[in-house]
């Protein structure tokens, strides 16, 4: 144990995960570099343990160690358990699905509980890890649900909101049916117990999360874990403060906790032993649980050197493991901006990606101004912000960066460093945002704008991201922060998949189009600059570009993509050529919807309102 300021350190053993008296108490011996050591004699299986420091003559609370890998109920005590001894059958044969390059990634974001809690989900283990392992589940009108739905949608990666041990759910009172996203970490390297069939059994949460990984991998899906290393739950109750007070957190000049996370504290990732813990924790999830990617919550709170060290550690296992995060903070931090893993520094974070809020707010409207529409709903002046996302936040000579909503310079060195999206678990879902910003629109008009919004995302360069359920117009009743709201708000309503079957079918076709055509997945900035040209002299509220000369080795010679964000029809001048229309609005036929008359000169393409069109020269 590392506890350099402790006067004494004791290791205590218990027979239960909570309550009872210690059955053994061992004084640890002070060793080099602030560490304390004790060699534990052989113990009966399943013994629980804590450590207790004495600092400045005061006995601190009993806590598990910061590196704990197995815990009992509510994470109060660690347990003597080798996670390898509770592997599910066939675990050693588990293999990551192949991934050729990062821009082939398509991410589907999901809270594990949301997938199965609806009464009509057809899933037996509702709200549990095992609910994500069930196949053959069906909802209303026989629609596939759960794991089968994820497999048929066409995504490559399933991004699960936090599954590490978090503090907001009392695992001893699951009958209360409390809900939380889980952004309140208690232990960095242990699975959450409320998703397990038996939270009091330390082996259950480990084995069942590994079964999730197996089930996804067997369907060709990779797993992204949403990891929260930027803060913890109430600092006073953590192992950090009970063992080395003041070291693991950043502080203001007056000694109070700094709060760039808006969660009460922020982790001092730049300190050597904190960095060591974070790097080894991420590497542990990848090695022990075969995780294929990591999404870093408020990545901008962490320092760049730590993020680079994580990348190196993961590369020692597999270069294809994905890393991305939120390239911002939620408030000021004492860590200098130049040292943070924010968007502005992403070019110095090789093979680490960040979310593009430029595209998000350009397409759908400002995230905080709920009634303000975006490009897809006819709001003027957002064309350059959307184009910024289309080229994946990389440098492109045809973009006027002074007109981009947020970043005034490109921040990505390659398309693989940009996550493009129009919705996630945070803030309003796309359907809810479209409703609040288009109060007089009909349902048919809202569907047009929904489809236009994600057509932009899935034809843009970079890595596209979709919250699961948006493919059939998921709603949370307008909620913009459902982190602790009940299942009735958060659960995926599978009845909407049946009701909006045509919308869902279009989304599947859209994802298939992206997978089939490398022109939409160019791996380098140079290739984007070489093959993607924006068309000139366009009417306001429209964007058009051409992917030319078999971009990325595509089978299509030239691809013209046109977006009309206006609520009225308009005409866009398209280069001369012999085109086949493959996409118009919600109609997508890769073999062709219709052939346009060949033209030796540029011609006016008539665009319906709130519509995307794709023309190809085959």
Coordinates of C-alpha atoms in Angstrom, one line a residue, residues 8-579:
X8 CA 0.6 3.4 10.9
X9 CA -1.3 1.2 8.5
X10 CA -3.4 -1.9 9.4
X11 CA -4.8 -4.6 7.2
X12 CA -8.1 -6.1 8.6
X13 CA -10.0 -9.2 7.5
X14 CA -13.7 -9.8 7.8
X15 CA -15.9 -12.8 6.9
X16 CA -18.7 -10.6 5.4
X17 CA -18.8 -7.7 3.0
X18 CA -20.7 -5.5 5.5
X19 CA -21.1 -5.5 9.2
X20 CA -19.5 -7.8 11.8
X21 CA -16.2 -7.7 13.6
X22 CA -12.8 -8.1 12.1
X23 CA -11.5 -11.6 12.4
X24 CA -7.8 -10.5 12.0
X25 CA -5.9 -7.3 12.3
X26 CA -2.3 -7.1 10.9
X27 CA 0.1 -4.2 11.3
X28 CA 1.8 -3.4 8.0
X29 CA 5.5 -2.6 7.9
X30 CA 6.8 0.7 6.5
X31 CA 9.0 0.2 3.5
X32 CA 10.6 2.3 0.7
X33 CA 9.1 5.3 -1.1
X34 CA 6.1 5.7 1.2
X35 CA 4.9 2.2 0.8
X36 CA 3.7 -0.2 3.5
X37 CA 3.9 -4.0 3.1
X38 CA 2.5 -7.1 4.7
X39 CA 2.7 -10.7 3.5
X40 CA -0.7 -12.3 4.3
X41 CA -0.7 -15.9 5.4
X42 CA -3.0 -18.3 3.4
X43 CA -6.6 -17.4 4.0
X44 CA -10.0 -19.1 3.5
X45 CA -11.5 -18.2 0.2
X46 CA -13.8 -15.2 0.2
X47 CA -12.3 -13.3 3.1
X48 CA -13.0 -9.5 2.9
X49 CA -10.4 -6.9 3.6
X50 CA -9.9 -3.2 4.4
X51 CA -7.0 -1.1 5.3
X52 CA -7.0 1.6 8.0
X53 CA -4.4 4.4 8.3
X54 CA -3.4 6.4 11.3
X55 CA -2.4 9.9 10.2
X56 CA -1.4 12.7 12.6
X57 CA -2.5 10.5 15.5
X58 CA -6.0 10.1 14.1
X59 CA -7.5 6.8 13.0
X60 CA -9.0 7.2 9.5
X61 CA -11.9 5.2 8.1
X62 CA -11.6 1.6 7.0
X63 CA -11.5 1.4 3.2
X64 CA -10.5 -0.9 0.4
X65 CA -7.2 -0.1 -1.4
X66 CA -7.4 2.2 -4.5
X67 CA -6.4 -0.7 -6.7
X68 CA -9.1 -3.0 -5.5
X69 CA -10.4 -5.4 -8.2
X70 CA -13.2 -7.2 -6.3
X71 CA -15.6 -5.9 -3.7
X72 CA -18.6 -6.9 -1.6
X73 CA -21.9 -5.1 -1.2
X74 CA -21.7 -1.3 -2.0
X75 CA -17.9 -1.6 -2.3
X76 CA -17.4 -1.2 1.4
X77 CA -14.7 -3.9 1.5
X78 CA -12.4 -5.6 -0.9
X79 CA -12.3 -9.4 -1.2
X80 CA -9.5 -11.9 -1.6
X81 CA -10.4 -13.2 -5.0
X82 CA -8.6 -13.8 -8.3
X83 CA -10.9 -12.6 -11.0
X84 CA -9.4 -15.2 -13.3
X85 CA -11.0 -17.9 -11.1
X86 CA -14.5 -16.7 -11.9
X87 CA -14.2 -16.5 -15.7
X88 CA -17.3 -17.7 -17.6
X89 CA -16.9 -20.8 -19.7
X90 CA -15.0 -20.2 -22.9
X91 CA -13.5 -16.9 -21.7
X92 CA -9.9 -17.8 -22.7
X93 CA -11.1 -18.3 -26.2
X94 CA -12.8 -14.8 -26.4
X95 CA -11.4 -12.8 -29.3
X96 CA -11.9 -9.1 -30.3
X97 CA -13.8 -8.8 -33.6
X98 CA -11.5 -7.5 -36.4
X99 CA -11.2 -3.8 -37.1
X100 CA -9.3 -2.6 -40.1
X101 CA -9.0 1.1 -39.2
X102 CA -10.5 3.6 -36.7
X103 CA -12.7 5.4 -39.3
X104 CA -14.5 2.1 -39.8
X105 CA -15.9 2.5 -36.3
X106 CA -19.7 3.2 -35.8
X107 CA -20.5 3.7 -32.1
X108 CA -23.9 3.0 -30.5
X109 CA -24.2 4.5 -27.0
X110 CA -26.3 2.7 -24.3
X111 CA -27.0 2.7 -20.6
X112 CA -27.1 -1.0 -19.7
X113 CA -30.4 -0.7 -17.8
X114 CA -32.2 1.2 -20.5
X115 CA -31.9 -1.6 -23.0
X116 CA -34.1 -4.1 -21.1
X117 CA -36.2 -2.4 -18.5
X118 CA -39.3 -1.7 -20.6
X119 CA -42.1 -4.1 -19.8
X120 CA -42.2 -5.1 -23.5
X121 CA -38.5 -5.6 -24.0
X122 CA -38.8 -9.4 -24.0
X123 CA -35.7 -9.5 -21.8
X124 CA -35.8 -11.8 -18.7
X125 CA -32.9 -10.2 -16.8
X126 CA -34.2 -6.7 -16.9
X127 CA -31.6 -4.0 -15.9
X128 CA -28.8 -6.6 -15.5
X129 CA -25.6 -7.5 -17.2
X130 CA -27.2 -10.8 -18.2
X131 CA -30.0 -8.9 -20.0
X132 CA -27.4 -7.8 -22.6
X133 CA -26.4 -11.4 -23.2
X134 CA -29.9 -12.8 -24.1
X135 CA -30.7 -13.5 -27.7
X136 CA -34.0 -14.1 -29.4
X137 CA -35.8 -11.4 -27.5
X138 CA -38.7 -9.7 -29.1
X139 CA -41.0 -6.7 -28.4
X140 CA -44.3 -5.4 -29.9
X141 CA -45.1 -6.7 -33.3
X142 CA -42.2 -9.2 -33.0
X143 CA -39.5 -6.6 -33.4
X144 CA -36.1 -7.8 -32.2
X145 CA -34.8 -6.2 -29.0
X146 CA -31.8 -6.1 -26.8
X147 CA -28.6 -7.8 -28.1
X148 CA -30.3 -8.9 -31.4
X149 CA -31.2 -5.3 -32.1
X150 CA -27.7 -4.1 -31.5
X151 CA -26.3 -6.8 -33.8
X152 CA -28.8 -6.1 -36.7
X153 CA -28.4 -2.3 -36.5
X154 CA -25.0 -2.2 -38.1
X155 CA -22.9 -0.5 -35.4
X156 CA -19.3 -1.8 -34.7
X157 CA -19.0 -0.7 -31.0
X158 CA -21.4 -0.7 -28.1
X159 CA -20.6 2.1 -25.7
X160 CA -21.9 1.4 -22.2
X161 CA -22.4 4.2 -19.7
X162 CA -20.4 3.6 -16.6
X163 CA -20.2 0.0 -15.4
X164 CA -17.4 0.6 -12.8
X165 CA -18.5 0.6 -9.2
X166 CA -20.4 3.8 -8.6
X167 CA -21.9 5.2 -5.4
X168 CA -25.3 6.5 -6.3
X169 CA -27.3 3.2 -6.1
X170 CA -27.6 1.3 -2.8
X171 CA -26.9 -2.2 -3.8
X172 CA -28.7 -3.5 -0.7
X173 CA -32.0 -1.8 -1.7
X174 CA -32.4 -2.7 -5.3
X175 CA -36.1 -3.2 -4.7
X176 CA -36.4 0.6 -4.6
X177 CA -35.6 0.6 -8.3
X178 CA -33.4 3.6 -8.1
X179 CA -31.8 4.8 -11.4
X180 CA -28.6 6.6 -12.1
X181 CA -26.2 7.0 -15.1
X182 CA -23.3 6.1 -12.8
X183 CA -21.0 9.2 -13.1
X184 CA -20.2 8.9 -9.4
X185 CA -17.2 6.6 -9.2
X186 CA -16.4 4.8 -6.0
X187 CA -13.9 2.3 -7.2
X188 CA -12.1 2.7 -10.6
X189 CA -11.4 -1.0 -11.4
X190 CA -14.4 -3.0 -10.2
X191 CA -17.7 -3.6 -12.0
X192 CA -20.9 -2.0 -10.6
X193 CA -22.9 -4.4 -8.4
X194 CA -26.5 -3.2 -9.1
X195 CA -26.3 -4.7 -12.6
X196 CA -25.3 -8.1 -11.2
X197 CA -27.8 -10.8 -10.2
X198 CA -26.3 -10.8 -6.7
X199 CA -24.5 -7.6 -5.7
X200 CA -23.3 -9.3 -2.4
X201 CA -21.4 -12.0 -4.3
X202 CA -18.1 -10.4 -5.4
X203 CA -17.8 -13.0 -8.2
X204 CA -21.1 -12.3 -9.8
X205 CA -20.5 -8.8 -11.1
X206 CA -17.1 -9.9 -12.5
X207 CA -18.3 -13.0 -14.2
X208 CA -21.5 -11.4 -15.6
X209 CA -19.7 -8.4 -17.1
X210 CA -17.4 -10.8 -18.8
X211 CA -20.4 -12.6 -20.2
X212 CA -21.6 -9.3 -21.7
X213 CA -18.2 -9.0 -23.4
X214 CA -18.4 -12.6 -24.7
X215 CA -21.9 -12.1 -26.0
X216 CA -21.0 -8.9 -27.9
X217 CA -17.8 -10.3 -29.3
X218 CA -19.7 -13.4 -30.6
X219 CA -22.0 -11.1 -32.5
X220 CA -19.1 -9.1 -34.0
X221 CA -19.5 -6.2 -31.7
X222 CA -16.8 -4.4 -29.8
X223 CA -17.3 -2.9 -26.3
X224 CA -16.5 0.6 -25.2
X225 CA -16.4 1.3 -21.5
X226 CA -17.4 4.8 -20.3
X227 CA -14.8 5.5 -17.7
X228 CA -14.8 8.3 -15.2
X229 CA -11.3 9.2 -13.9
X230 CA -11.9 13.0 -13.6
X231 CA -13.6 13.0 -10.2
X232 CA -15.0 10.6 -7.6
X233 CA -18.1 10.5 -5.4
X234 CA -18.0 12.5 -2.2
X235 CA -14.2 12.8 -1.7
X236 CA -14.2 12.3 2.1
X237 CA -15.6 8.7 1.8
X238 CA -13.0 7.5 -0.8
X239 CA -9.9 5.4 -0.3
X240 CA -7.9 8.4 -1.6
X241 CA -8.7 10.8 1.2
X242 CA -8.5 8.1 3.9
X243 CA -5.1 7.0 2.9
X244 CA -3.2 10.0 1.5
X245 CA -5.3 13.1 2.3
X246 CA -5.0 15.9 -0.2
X247 CA -2.9 14.1 -2.8
X248 CA -5.4 12.6 -5.3
X249 CA -7.4 15.8 -5.8
X250 CA -6.7 19.3 -7.0
X251 CA -7.3 22.2 -4.7
X252 CA -7.9 25.9 -4.9
X253 CA -5.6 28.4 -3.2
X254 CA -7.8 28.5 -0.2
X255 CA -7.5 24.7 0.2
X256 CA -11.0 23.8 -1.0
X257 CA -11.5 21.2 -3.7
X258 CA -11.3 22.6 -7.2
X259 CA -14.3 21.7 -9.3
X260 CA -13.7 21.7 -13.1
X261 CA -16.1 18.7 -13.2
X262 CA -19.1 20.4 -11.5
X263 CA -19.3 17.3 -9.4
X264 CA -17.6 18.6 -6.3
X265 CA -14.0 17.7 -6.9
X266 CA -11.4 16.9 -9.6
X267 CA -8.7 14.2 -9.7
X268 CA -5.1 15.4 -9.9
X269 CA -4.2 13.2 -12.8
X270 CA -0.8 15.0 -13.3
X271 CA 0.6 13.6 -10.0
X272 CA 2.8 10.6 -10.5
X273 CA 0.9 8.1 -8.3
X274 CA -2.5 9.3 -9.6
X275 CA -1.3 8.9 -13.2
X276 CA 0.0 5.4 -12.4
X277 CA -3.4 4.4 -11.0
X278 CA -5.3 5.7 -14.0
X279 CA -3.0 4.1 -16.6
X280 CA -3.0 0.8 -14.8
X281 CA -6.7 0.8 -14.2
X282 CA -7.5 1.4 -17.9
X283 CA -5.0 -1.3 -18.9
X284 CA -6.6 -3.7 -16.4
X285 CA -10.1 -3.3 -18.0
X286 CA -8.6 -4.0 -21.4
X287 CA -6.6 -7.0 -20.2
X288 CA -8.9 -8.6 -17.7
X289 CA -12.3 -7.8 -19.3
X290 CA -11.2 -7.6 -23.0
X291 CA -12.6 -4.1 -23.3
X292 CA -12.1 -2.8 -26.9
X293 CA -12.4 0.9 -26.2
X294 CA -12.7 3.7 -23.6
X295 CA -14.7 6.9 -23.6
X296 CA -13.3 9.3 -21.1
X297 CA -15.8 11.4 -19.2
X298 CA -14.8 15.1 -19.2
X299 CA -11.5 14.2 -20.7
X300 CA -10.5 17.8 -20.6
X301 CA -10.1 17.7 -16.9
X302 CA -7.3 15.0 -17.3
X303 CA -3.8 16.1 -18.3
X304 CA -2.5 15.3 -21.7
X305 CA 0.6 13.4 -20.5
X306 CA -1.7 10.9 -18.6
X307 CA -3.8 10.4 -21.7
X308 CA -0.7 9.7 -23.8
X309 CA 0.5 7.2 -21.2
X310 CA -2.8 5.4 -21.3
X311 CA -2.5 5.2 -25.1
X312 CA 1.0 3.7 -24.8
X313 CA -0.3 1.1 -22.2
X314 CA -3.2 0.1 -24.4
X315 CA -1.0 -0.2 -27.5
X316 CA 1.1 -2.8 -25.6
X317 CA -2.1 -5.0 -25.7
X318 CA -3.7 -4.0 -29.0
X319 CA -3.3 -0.9 -31.3
X320 CA -7.0 -1.1 -32.3
X321 CA -8.3 -0.3 -28.8
X322 CA -10.3 2.9 -29.2
X323 CA -9.8 6.0 -27.1
X324 CA -12.1 9.1 -27.1
X325 CA -13.6 11.6 -24.8
X326 CA -15.2 14.9 -24.0
X327 CA -12.6 17.5 -25.0
X328 CA -13.8 20.1 -22.4
X329 CA -14.3 20.7 -18.7
X330 CA -17.4 21.8 -16.8
X331 CA -15.6 24.7 -15.1
X332 CA -12.3 26.3 -14.4
X333 CA -9.3 24.2 -13.3
X334 CA -6.0 25.0 -11.7
X335 CA -4.4 22.8 -14.3
X336 CA -3.2 25.1 -17.1
X337 CA -5.2 24.9 -20.4
X338 CA -2.0 23.9 -22.3
X339 CA -1.7 20.8 -20.2
X340 CA -5.3 19.6 -20.5
X341 CA -6.7 16.9 -22.8
X342 CA -9.1 19.5 -24.4
X343 CA -10.0 19.8 -28.1
X344 CA -7.4 22.5 -28.7
X345 CA -4.7 20.0 -27.7
X346 CA -6.0 16.9 -29.5
X347 CA -3.5 17.2 -32.3
X348 CA -0.9 16.4 -29.7
X349 CA -2.8 13.3 -28.5
X350 CA -2.1 10.8 -31.2
X351 CA -4.9 8.3 -31.9
X352 CA -7.1 9.8 -29.2
X353 CA -10.4 11.3 -30.4
X354 CA -12.8 14.0 -29.1
X355 CA -16.5 14.8 -29.6
X356 CA -17.3 17.6 -32.1
X357 CA -19.9 19.8 -30.4
X358 CA -19.4 22.1 -33.4
X359 CA -21.3 19.7 -35.7
X360 CA -23.7 18.7 -33.0
X361 CA -24.9 22.3 -32.3
X362 CA -24.6 23.3 -35.9
X363 CA -27.0 20.6 -37.0
X364 CA -29.5 20.4 -34.2
X365 CA -29.2 23.9 -32.5
X366 CA -27.6 25.2 -29.4
X367 CA -27.4 22.6 -26.6
X368 CA -28.5 24.9 -23.8
X369 CA -31.0 27.0 -25.7
X370 CA -33.7 24.4 -26.1
X371 CA -35.9 26.4 -28.4
X372 CA -33.2 27.4 -30.8
X373 CA -33.1 25.3 -34.0
X374 CA -30.1 24.3 -36.0
X375 CA -29.2 23.9 -39.7
X376 CA -31.5 20.9 -40.1
X377 CA -34.4 23.0 -39.0
X378 CA -33.7 26.0 -41.2
X379 CA -31.7 28.1 -38.8
X380 CA -29.4 30.4 -40.8
X381 CA -25.6 30.9 -40.5
X382 CA -24.6 27.5 -39.4
X383 CA -23.3 26.1 -42.7
X384 CA -19.6 26.5 -41.7
X385 CA -20.1 24.8 -38.4
X386 CA -21.7 21.8 -40.1
X387 CA -18.9 21.7 -42.8
X388 CA -16.4 21.7 -39.9
X389 CA -17.9 18.4 -38.8
X390 CA -18.1 17.0 -42.4
X391 CA -14.3 17.2 -42.7
X392 CA -14.0 15.8 -39.1
X393 CA -12.5 19.0 -37.5
X394 CA -9.4 18.7 -39.8
X395 CA -7.8 21.5 -41.8
X396 CA -9.6 22.1 -45.1
X397 CA -9.0 25.0 -47.4
X398 CA -12.7 25.7 -48.2
X399 CA -13.9 26.3 -44.7
X400 CA -14.2 29.8 -43.2
X401 CA -13.2 29.0 -39.6
X402 CA -14.1 32.5 -38.4
X403 CA -17.8 31.5 -39.0
X404 CA -17.6 28.2 -37.1
X405 CA -19.7 28.3 -33.9
X406 CA -17.0 27.2 -31.4
X407 CA -13.5 26.3 -32.5
X408 CA -12.0 28.9 -34.8
X409 CA -9.2 26.6 -36.0
X410 CA -9.2 22.9 -36.9
X411 CA -8.3 20.7 -33.9
X412 CA -8.0 17.2 -35.3
X413 CA -4.9 15.9 -37.0
X414 CA -6.8 13.1 -38.7
X415 CA -10.5 12.2 -39.2
X416 CA -10.1 9.4 -36.7
X417 CA -9.7 12.0 -33.9
X418 CA -13.2 13.3 -34.3
X419 CA -16.5 11.8 -33.0
X420 CA -19.4 13.2 -34.9
X421 CA -22.9 13.2 -33.3
X422 CA -26.1 15.1 -32.9
X423 CA -27.2 13.5 -29.6
X424 CA -26.0 11.4 -26.6
X425 CA -27.1 10.6 -23.1
X426 CA -26.4 14.2 -22.0
X427 CA -28.9 16.9 -22.9
X428 CA -32.0 16.3 -25.0
X429 CA -32.2 13.4 -27.4
X430 CA -32.5 14.4 -31.0
X431 CA -36.3 13.8 -31.3
X432 CA -36.9 15.9 -28.1
X433 CA -34.6 18.7 -29.3
X434 CA -36.4 18.8 -32.7
X435 CA -39.8 19.0 -31.0
X436 CA -38.8 21.8 -28.6
X437 CA -37.1 23.8 -31.4
X438 CA -39.9 23.2 -34.0
X439 CA -43.1 23.6 -31.9
X440 CA -45.4 24.1 -34.9
X441 CA -43.9 21.3 -37.1
X442 CA -45.9 18.2 -38.0
X443 CA -44.6 14.8 -37.1
X444 CA -43.8 14.2 -40.8
X445 CA -41.7 17.4 -40.9
X446 CA -39.9 16.4 -37.7
X447 CA -39.1 13.0 -39.1
X448 CA -37.7 14.7 -42.2
X449 CA -35.4 16.8 -40.0
X450 CA -34.4 13.9 -37.8
X451 CA -33.4 11.9 -40.9
X452 CA -31.5 14.8 -42.4
X453 CA -29.6 15.4 -39.1
X454 CA -28.2 11.9 -38.9
X455 CA -27.7 11.6 -42.6
X456 CA -25.2 14.4 -42.1
X457 CA -23.5 12.5 -39.3
X458 CA -23.3 9.2 -41.1
X459 CA -22.0 10.7 -44.4
X460 CA -19.4 12.9 -42.6
X461 CA -15.7 12.0 -42.3
X462 CA -14.6 10.9 -38.8
X463 CA -16.3 8.4 -36.4
X464 CA -20.1 8.6 -36.2
X465 CA -21.9 8.1 -32.9
X466 CA -25.6 7.3 -32.2
X467 CA -27.5 6.9 -28.9
X468 CA -29.3 3.6 -29.1
X469 CA -33.0 4.2 -29.7
X470 CA -32.5 7.4 -31.8
X471 CA -32.9 5.1 -34.8
X472 CA -36.6 4.9 -34.0
X473 CA -37.1 8.4 -32.6
X474 CA -36.4 7.7 -29.0
X475 CA -37.8 10.2 -26.5
X476 CA -37.3 11.0 -22.9
X477 CA -40.3 13.3 -22.8
X478 CA -38.2 16.4 -23.3
X479 CA -35.8 15.7 -20.4
X480 CA -32.4 17.3 -20.8
X481 CA -30.7 15.6 -17.8
X482 CA -32.2 12.3 -17.0
X483 CA -29.3 11.0 -14.9
X484 CA -31.4 10.1 -11.9
X485 CA -34.9 10.0 -13.4
X486 CA -36.9 6.8 -13.3
X487 CA -37.0 4.0 -15.9
X488 CA -40.2 5.5 -17.2
X489 CA -38.1 8.3 -18.6
X490 CA -34.9 6.5 -19.5
X491 CA -35.9 3.1 -20.7
X492 CA -35.9 2.3 -24.4
X493 CA -39.5 2.0 -25.6
X494 CA -39.4 -0.9 -28.1
X495 CA -43.0 -0.1 -29.2
X496 CA -41.5 2.9 -31.1
X497 CA -39.3 0.5 -33.1
X498 CA -42.6 -1.1 -34.3
X499 CA -44.4 2.2 -34.7
X500 CA -41.6 3.9 -36.7
X501 CA -40.5 0.8 -38.6
X502 CA -39.8 2.8 -41.8
X503 CA -37.5 5.2 -39.9
X504 CA -35.6 2.3 -38.4
X505 CA -35.3 0.6 -41.7
X506 CA -33.8 3.8 -43.1
X507 CA -31.2 4.1 -40.3
X508 CA -30.1 0.5 -41.0
X509 CA -29.7 1.3 -44.7
X510 CA -27.8 4.5 -43.8
X511 CA -25.3 2.6 -41.6
X512 CA -25.0 0.0 -44.3
X513 CA -24.3 2.7 -46.9
X514 CA -21.4 4.0 -44.8
X515 CA -20.0 0.6 -44.2
X516 CA -20.1 -0.2 -47.9
X517 CA -18.4 3.0 -49.1
X518 CA -14.9 3.9 -48.0
X519 CA -15.4 7.4 -49.4
X520 CA -17.2 8.3 -46.3
X521 CA -14.5 6.8 -44.1
X522 CA -11.2 8.4 -45.3
X523 CA -8.4 7.7 -42.9
X524 CA -6.2 10.8 -43.3
X525 CA -6.5 14.5 -43.5
X526 CA -4.6 14.5 -46.7
X527 CA -7.1 12.2 -48.4
X528 CA -10.0 14.4 -47.2
X529 CA -8.3 17.4 -48.7
X530 CA -7.6 15.6 -51.9
X531 CA -11.0 14.0 -52.5
X532 CA -13.6 16.2 -50.7
X533 CA -14.5 19.5 -52.4
X534 CA -17.4 21.7 -51.3
X535 CA -19.5 23.1 -54.2
X536 CA -19.4 26.8 -54.6
X537 CA -22.2 29.5 -54.9
X538 CA -24.8 27.7 -52.9
X539 CA -28.1 29.3 -51.6
X540 CA -28.2 30.0 -47.9
X541 CA -29.2 27.0 -45.7
X542 CA -27.7 24.5 -48.1
X543 CA -24.4 22.5 -48.1
X544 CA -23.1 20.4 -51.0
X545 CA -19.8 18.6 -51.6
X546 CA -18.3 16.1 -53.9
X547 CA -16.2 13.0 -53.0
X548 CA -14.3 12.7 -56.3
X549 CA -12.0 10.2 -58.1
X550 CA -12.9 6.9 -56.3
X551 CA -12.2 8.4 -52.9
X552 CA -10.7 5.9 -50.5
X553 CA -10.8 3.3 -53.3
X554 CA -14.6 3.5 -53.5
X555 CA -16.4 1.7 -56.3
X556 CA -18.3 4.9 -57.1
X557 CA -16.2 7.4 -59.1
X558 CA -17.8 10.6 -57.9
X559 CA -20.3 11.1 -55.1
X560 CA -22.3 14.4 -54.7
X561 CA -23.9 14.9 -51.3
X562 CA -26.4 17.8 -50.9
X563 CA -28.2 19.0 -47.8
X564 CA -31.1 21.4 -47.8
X565 CA -31.7 22.6 -44.3
X566 CA -34.3 25.1 -45.4
X567 CA -38.0 24.6 -44.7
X568 CA -38.7 25.4 -48.4
X569 CA -37.6 23.8 -51.6
X570 CA -34.5 25.2 -53.3
X571 CA -32.1 24.5 -56.2
X572 CA -28.4 23.7 -55.9
X573 CA -26.0 23.8 -58.8
X574 CA -24.3 20.4 -59.3
X575 CA -21.2 19.7 -61.5
X576 CA -21.8 18.3 -65.0
X577 CA -22.0 14.5 -65.2
X578 CA -24.1 11.4 -65.6
X579 CA -25.7 10.8 -62.1

